[in-house]
XYZ file of C-alpha atoms in Angstrom:
477
model
C 141.299 83.389 128.440
C 139.322 85.589 125.345
C 141.385 88.566 125.030
C 139.951 92.004 126.192
C 140.124 94.221 123.660
C 136.721 94.435 122.124
C 135.679 95.646 118.662
C 132.587 98.167 118.461
C 129.674 98.601 114.957
C 131.894 101.490 112.997
C 135.124 101.626 114.252
C 133.586 102.568 117.899
C 136.194 102.634 120.933
C 136.393 99.851 123.544
C 134.053 99.770 125.888
C 135.777 98.226 129.017
C 132.447 97.198 130.559
C 131.217 94.575 127.972
C 135.071 93.488 127.338
C 134.897 92.887 131.222
C 131.924 90.544 130.296
C 132.600 88.673 127.444
C 136.165 88.141 129.077
C 134.515 85.736 131.635
C 133.759 83.264 129.014
C 135.938 80.829 128.975
C 137.907 78.996 125.524
C 137.036 76.271 124.076
C 138.564 73.038 122.273
C 139.373 73.220 118.325
C 136.750 71.666 115.724
C 137.185 70.643 112.457
C 135.768 73.201 109.885
C 135.867 72.155 106.443
C 138.748 69.715 106.748
C 141.206 72.751 108.091
C 141.486 72.903 111.381
C 140.672 75.852 113.733
C 140.569 77.377 116.489
C 137.030 78.688 117.344
C 136.092 81.235 119.404
C 133.362 79.989 121.937
C 130.821 82.183 121.394
C 127.418 81.815 123.958
C 124.381 81.078 121.887
C 122.201 82.806 119.692
C 126.287 84.927 118.755
C 128.484 83.127 116.353
C 131.904 83.117 116.965
C 133.836 85.073 113.555
C 136.177 82.568 113.278
C 133.204 80.354 112.405
C 133.509 80.107 108.613
C 135.804 80.745 106.070
C 135.231 84.374 104.251
C 132.925 85.687 107.213
C 133.770 88.781 108.143
C 132.490 91.987 110.066
C 131.139 94.594 107.955
C 128.867 97.648 109.291
C 126.314 95.890 109.103
C 127.591 93.252 111.433
C 126.780 94.201 115.336
C 130.104 91.918 116.689
C 132.094 91.920 120.082
C 135.479 90.165 120.787
C 135.092 87.715 117.680
C 131.481 87.071 118.981
C 129.001 88.332 116.032
C 124.908 88.827 116.803
C 123.171 86.740 114.549
C 121.288 88.296 111.420
C 119.406 89.919 110.926
C 120.449 91.146 114.229
C 116.900 92.536 115.783
C 115.797 89.402 116.017
C 117.919 88.073 118.503
C 116.426 90.278 121.561
C 113.074 88.124 120.414
C 111.887 84.937 121.815
C 113.883 82.578 120.108
C 111.928 82.353 116.316
C 108.675 84.139 117.852
C 109.778 86.532 114.627
C 110.411 84.162 112.392
C 106.983 82.758 113.413
C 104.938 85.646 112.423
C 106.655 86.107 108.705
C 106.066 82.700 108.148
C 102.301 83.055 108.986
C 102.278 86.190 106.624
C 104.278 85.057 103.621
C 101.288 81.882 103.486
C 98.474 85.143 103.816
C 100.722 87.466 101.217
C 100.308 84.227 99.151
C 96.751 83.956 99.297
C 95.755 88.055 98.593
C 97.639 87.639 95.401
C 95.403 85.477 94.590
C 92.031 87.422 95.405
C 94.185 90.059 93.523
C 94.670 88.022 90.995
C 91.279 86.834 90.422
C 90.134 90.761 90.652
C 92.868 91.763 87.901
C 91.882 88.719 85.358
C 88.108 89.601 86.127
C 88.604 93.209 85.151
C 90.511 92.781 82.145
C 88.705 90.225 80.436
C 84.651 91.093 81.623
C 83.360 93.792 78.993
C 81.348 95.743 81.759
C 84.894 96.246 83.557
C 86.918 97.584 81.243
C 85.420 101.015 81.695
C 85.269 103.610 84.476
C 84.767 103.363 86.545
C 86.193 100.117 86.822
C 89.293 100.638 85.131
C 90.232 102.544 88.139
C 89.715 99.665 90.104
C 91.769 98.097 88.440
C 94.949 100.169 88.410
C 94.245 99.791 92.120
C 94.718 96.587 92.424
C 97.497 96.000 89.598
C 99.487 97.853 91.639
C 98.534 95.829 94.328
C 99.448 92.680 92.496
C 102.864 93.837 91.778
C 103.246 95.008 95.590
C 101.975 91.551 96.769
C 104.175 89.998 94.265
C 107.057 90.749 95.348
C 106.561 88.212 98.427
C 108.280 85.778 96.151
C 111.140 87.151 96.428
C 112.016 85.607 99.640
C 108.388 83.045 99.940
C 109.757 80.501 101.803
C 113.245 82.086 103.160
C 113.404 85.877 104.748
C 116.922 85.706 104.885
C 117.533 85.462 101.149
C 116.718 89.012 101.297
C 117.452 89.780 105.056
C 120.870 88.954 105.132
C 124.245 88.111 103.081
C 125.746 85.911 105.390
C 124.757 84.907 109.213
C 126.220 88.129 110.441
C 125.591 90.703 108.025
C 122.777 92.686 107.450
C 121.314 93.262 103.657
C 121.940 96.455 101.684
C 121.485 97.278 98.094
C 125.286 97.187 97.836
C 126.284 93.462 99.395
C 123.221 92.380 97.962
C 121.720 93.019 94.598
C 118.226 90.585 95.519
C 117.905 93.241 98.300
C 118.222 95.769 95.222
C 116.043 94.698 93.185
C 112.938 93.662 95.230
C 113.096 96.777 97.404
C 112.855 98.834 93.409
C 109.996 96.738 92.617
C 108.162 98.393 95.614
C 109.148 101.516 95.376
C 108.156 101.667 91.501
C 104.853 101.629 92.691
C 105.087 104.762 93.732
C 106.334 106.926 90.944
C 109.663 106.171 88.557
C 111.253 109.346 90.119
C 110.820 108.740 94.116
C 111.937 105.296 92.779
C 115.133 106.678 91.191
C 116.187 109.015 94.091
C 117.003 106.031 96.676
C 119.236 103.993 94.293
C 120.946 107.110 93.328
C 121.253 108.256 96.728
C 122.113 104.318 97.797
C 119.456 104.555 100.709
C 117.901 100.836 100.428
C 118.858 98.583 103.045
C 117.144 95.964 105.620
C 116.115 97.404 108.834
C 113.059 95.519 109.830
C 110.026 93.482 109.081
C 110.663 91.021 106.061
C 111.538 92.758 103.079
C 114.108 95.483 102.121
C 113.206 99.227 102.152
C 114.481 102.740 101.794
C 115.953 103.479 105.185
C 114.814 105.398 108.064
C 116.627 108.766 108.420
C 115.334 109.053 104.499
C 111.991 107.411 104.034
C 109.697 110.272 105.100
C 110.980 112.426 102.494
C 111.177 109.580 99.289
C 108.543 107.155 100.742
C 105.900 108.447 103.206
C 105.238 112.266 102.052
C 104.956 111.292 98.678
C 102.515 108.239 99.136
C 100.608 110.618 101.196
C 99.618 113.141 98.435
C 97.510 110.103 97.309
C 96.036 107.919 99.994
C 94.415 111.505 102.067
C 93.221 113.354 99.621
C 91.753 109.769 98.101
C 89.600 108.914 101.162
C 88.628 112.572 101.509
C 87.899 112.849 98.185
C 85.408 109.430 98.291
C 84.073 110.985 101.724
C 82.810 114.311 99.498
C 81.730 111.807 96.672
C 79.582 109.778 99.337
C 77.986 112.926 100.700
C 77.494 114.533 97.306
C 75.459 111.718 96.744
C 73.579 110.878 99.935
C 72.421 114.839 99.087
C 71.724 114.966 95.888
C 69.425 111.521 95.985
C 67.761 113.164 99.093
C 66.490 116.851 96.776
C 66.192 114.661 93.556
C 62.674 112.196 96.216
C 61.619 115.645 97.531
C 60.973 117.226 93.620
C 58.277 114.287 93.341
C 56.636 115.306 96.357
C 53.266 116.235 94.300
C 52.829 120.721 95.331
C 48.255 120.291 95.197
C 49.316 118.301 98.414
C 47.427 119.626 101.484
C 50.097 121.100 103.447
C 51.128 119.004 106.213
C 51.676 119.826 109.585
C 54.971 120.775 111.042
C 55.214 117.808 113.131
C 54.075 115.457 110.104
C 56.633 116.987 107.327
C 59.525 116.406 109.891
C 59.173 113.182 109.776
C 58.769 112.742 106.647
C 61.803 114.051 105.740
C 63.770 112.522 108.616
C 62.529 109.291 106.662
C 63.223 110.654 103.301
C 66.803 112.004 104.904
C 67.383 108.213 106.192
C 66.375 106.301 103.002
C 68.331 108.080 100.834
C 71.421 108.235 103.182
C 71.354 104.046 102.848
C 70.695 104.215 98.444
C 73.916 106.610 99.010
C 75.784 103.632 100.744
C 74.526 101.308 98.705
C 76.249 103.089 95.339
C 79.375 104.052 96.843
C 79.726 101.869 99.828
C 83.088 99.492 97.515
C 85.056 102.837 96.468
C 84.588 104.697 99.871
C 85.711 100.502 101.889
C 88.503 100.530 98.993
C 90.259 104.268 100.398
C 89.307 103.638 104.053
C 91.190 99.693 103.908
C 93.954 102.246 101.896
C 94.010 104.753 104.852
C 93.665 102.629 107.702
C 96.794 100.736 106.607
C 99.213 103.525 105.525
C 98.102 105.311 108.525
C 99.415 102.255 111.122
C 101.885 101.381 109.432
C 103.466 104.566 109.395
C 102.533 105.304 112.483
C 104.695 102.434 113.415
C 107.772 103.351 111.484
C 107.172 106.884 113.123
C 107.187 105.174 116.473
C 108.775 101.564 116.685
C 111.563 101.766 113.775
C 113.358 104.652 115.866
C 113.477 101.536 118.516
C 116.764 99.865 116.063
C 119.876 98.682 116.676
C 122.442 101.634 116.230
C 127.178 101.779 117.252
C 125.481 103.096 120.434
C 123.754 100.203 121.560
C 126.884 98.926 123.332
C 126.726 101.579 125.456
C 123.177 101.640 126.548
C 122.706 99.662 130.002
C 119.962 96.978 129.236
C 122.667 95.809 126.410
C 125.228 95.257 128.974
C 121.979 93.664 131.103
C 121.458 92.103 128.256
C 124.921 90.510 126.660
C 125.054 89.200 130.840
C 122.496 87.375 131.262
C 123.184 86.037 127.444
C 127.145 85.298 128.015
C 125.722 83.551 131.851
C 123.055 81.602 130.050
C 123.984 80.687 126.750
C 127.533 78.791 127.581
C 124.592 76.335 130.057
C 121.494 76.160 127.549
C 119.896 76.822 123.953
C 117.146 78.834 125.777
C 119.795 81.902 126.816
C 117.370 83.861 124.488
C 113.719 83.528 125.053
C 115.605 83.969 129.397
C 116.975 87.071 128.413
C 114.543 88.861 126.248
C 112.892 89.950 129.117
C 116.070 93.090 129.422
C 115.407 93.516 125.832
C 111.631 93.633 125.007
C 111.263 97.384 125.698
C 113.948 98.787 123.449
C 113.258 97.378 119.997
C 109.961 97.303 118.209
C 106.951 95.923 119.847
C 105.996 92.914 118.252
C 102.853 93.176 119.301
C 102.537 96.773 117.088
C 104.562 95.078 114.689
C 102.903 92.310 113.964
C 99.316 94.263 113.024
C 101.131 96.018 110.904
C 103.024 93.604 108.658
C 99.342 91.698 109.041
C 97.564 95.050 107.694
C 99.766 94.656 104.266
C 99.093 90.969 104.113
C 96.005 91.506 104.265
C 95.535 94.256 101.555
C 94.162 91.587 99.054
C 92.350 89.496 100.813
C 90.342 92.820 102.091
C 89.469 94.026 98.180
C 88.504 90.685 97.180
C 85.634 90.908 100.007
C 84.710 94.485 98.637
C 85.328 93.746 95.181
C 85.172 89.654 94.667
C 81.856 89.072 96.356
C 79.683 90.705 94.543
C 76.920 89.229 92.682
C 76.997 90.759 89.811
C 80.717 89.474 88.911
C 80.535 85.969 89.355
C 77.062 87.025 87.283
C 79.606 88.246 84.133
C 81.484 85.204 84.482
C 78.899 82.651 83.433
C 77.613 84.923 81.161
C 80.874 85.294 79.899
C 82.198 82.003 80.022
C 78.000 80.700 78.356
C 78.833 82.550 75.263
C 82.662 81.161 75.705
C 82.370 77.500 75.165
C 78.993 77.280 74.120
C 78.038 76.090 77.268
C 74.023 76.364 77.277
C 71.913 75.367 74.370
C 69.432 77.596 75.379
C 71.811 80.790 75.250
C 73.531 79.464 71.537
C 69.793 79.407 69.367
C 69.013 82.335 71.284
C 69.923 84.222 68.464
C 68.804 88.079 69.420
C 71.362 87.831 72.620
C 73.417 86.855 70.550
C 73.263 89.654 67.994
C 74.021 92.424 71.406
C 77.096 93.782 71.710
C 79.187 93.116 74.688
C 78.573 96.361 75.638
C 74.574 95.981 75.282
C 74.927 92.449 77.359
C 76.724 94.677 80.318
C 73.321 96.484 80.606
C 70.850 94.438 80.305
C 72.960 92.571 83.504
C 73.011 95.905 85.255
C 69.745 97.289 84.751
C 68.187 93.713 86.338
C 70.041 94.149 89.383
C 73.078 92.215 89.182
C 70.818 88.731 89.883
C 71.316 84.894 88.623
C 67.222 84.778 88.090
C 68.104 88.281 85.332
C 69.580 86.663 83.512
C 67.623 83.878 82.637
C 64.662 86.115 82.060
C 67.366 87.811 79.558
C 68.467 84.607 78.327
C 65.416 83.662 77.558
C 63.338 86.834 76.030
C 65.977 88.167 72.992
C 65.872 91.251 72.832
C 65.679 91.846 68.853
C 68.767 94.131 67.836
C 65.832 97.619 67.062
C 65.577 97.297 70.639
C 68.099 99.351 72.287
C 69.195 98.058 75.722
C 68.119 102.297 76.999
C 64.367 102.093 75.225
C 63.658 98.907 77.329
C 65.438 101.385 80.523
C 63.245 104.237 79.997
C 60.127 102.411 79.707
C 60.988 100.625 82.630
C 61.773 104.064 84.235
C 58.289 105.193 83.218
C 56.057 102.685 83.972
C 57.737 102.104 87.535
C 56.316 104.523 88.929
C 52.266 103.634 89.791
C 49.770 105.667 91.741
C 48.436 104.615 95.745
C 45.558 103.088 95.600
C 44.588 104.712 98.912
C 43.786 108.103 97.193
C 46.346 109.724 98.750
C 48.142 110.959 95.131
C 51.893 110.202 96.179
C 53.479 108.032 93.878
C 55.275 104.641 95.425
C 57.890 102.409 94.272
C 57.121 98.597 93.433
C 57.848 95.483 95.696
C 60.067 93.356 94.953
C 57.360 91.271 93.260
C 55.234 94.129 91.406
C 59.243 94.513 89.651
C 59.955 91.675 88.565
C 56.161 91.021 87.273
C 56.897 95.014 85.161
C 60.074 93.968 84.285
C 58.376 90.347 82.497
C 56.567 92.590 80.727
C 58.368 95.275 79.282
C 60.734 91.575 78.274
C 58.139 90.566 77.045
C 56.704 93.341 75.126
C 59.444 95.308 73.862
C 61.593 92.473 72.844
C 60.931 89.379 70.677
C 60.000 85.731 72.277
C 62.262 82.707 70.469
C 61.629 80.018 73.081
């Protein structure tokens, strides 16, 4: 029979109750291992015999009792079989898609002329950081245990797994060099949960979350204030167009007018600022949910005193009773442990948000018509794909910045680019001059006689654009 002495994590004393449970497990037959005949202790599934392989030994990241150890990652043993692995395999593919999406955006913001100046440079810096963050997935893509574990029973730390240390350092470097060096010096990098190694939970607030909060929360507040400021400025600007000679309106009509102006200008402010606001909002939501998961769920992690907990004794007894009969013991016994380990739905939500960052940012910035219009124009100019463009010397004479300004001026649409190509602006006609005339002519008097200015409808707007370009530019086709 199995001996009655139990060895606990980090030198804990013998726990009599659990020893009695393990003592009830019968010894088993001998088996051949790598050509050598050795006695293998019978351990209920999913526990692993400590002497299963040569070189397999218990250390301070293993959880063993009486020669039987929980498989690494230890926390996975308390969920249904394969449940956590399935989540991380799925998220691994999502991270790969996110990486490709961000790679497209980074290439766009580096190559396209209009994206290499403020405020686009801010988005480029953020996307470069996110690209590195998602690129960390390649450390463990297809095999999570390369990062999580040293062997079948030992979890990773930076001391026993070089890949774990390098991968964690790649993430931490995104915050700052100072806070990247501190966890290394203090030796506070290890695997605890999730799919990656990170700063250990007892030091994470000081070394990771608080520094990150310094950037995330003020950044979001600045974006909100910018949004409010733009809306307020737009309202004040447009109210200046009211003719001072008009007869004073009734208070009811005036109130209605102000409401209409405010509503329209809020919509305009949203159109101007919504991408930057969404960027900050996505980052804030991801940060807050992941941090809350870290605070409220990771405190359920296993520790040396876990053997003393009543739920663990109940779970272990269930494993022994069912593990010797079938390999379904983990699924059967998970009901006793599920409330004492991190919530699987919370885990999946937090990890999914980080995995979807690339896709989310691509939806915000990569779906812009202007981005793909600029790519089309860039490729046409680069490779001479359009005979019209190659014959249009006046358009070719424009600088990259002037071409970008033409795109911005004419609403970033494919139709406007075709107009700009067909009607070549000569070098002496600057884009700023054309824009000024467009703005001056853009207000026409209402024929109803009210004397108020009104905005052009879409059809009139395009007619005016064509008229101005024909007048101010030389037609070469």
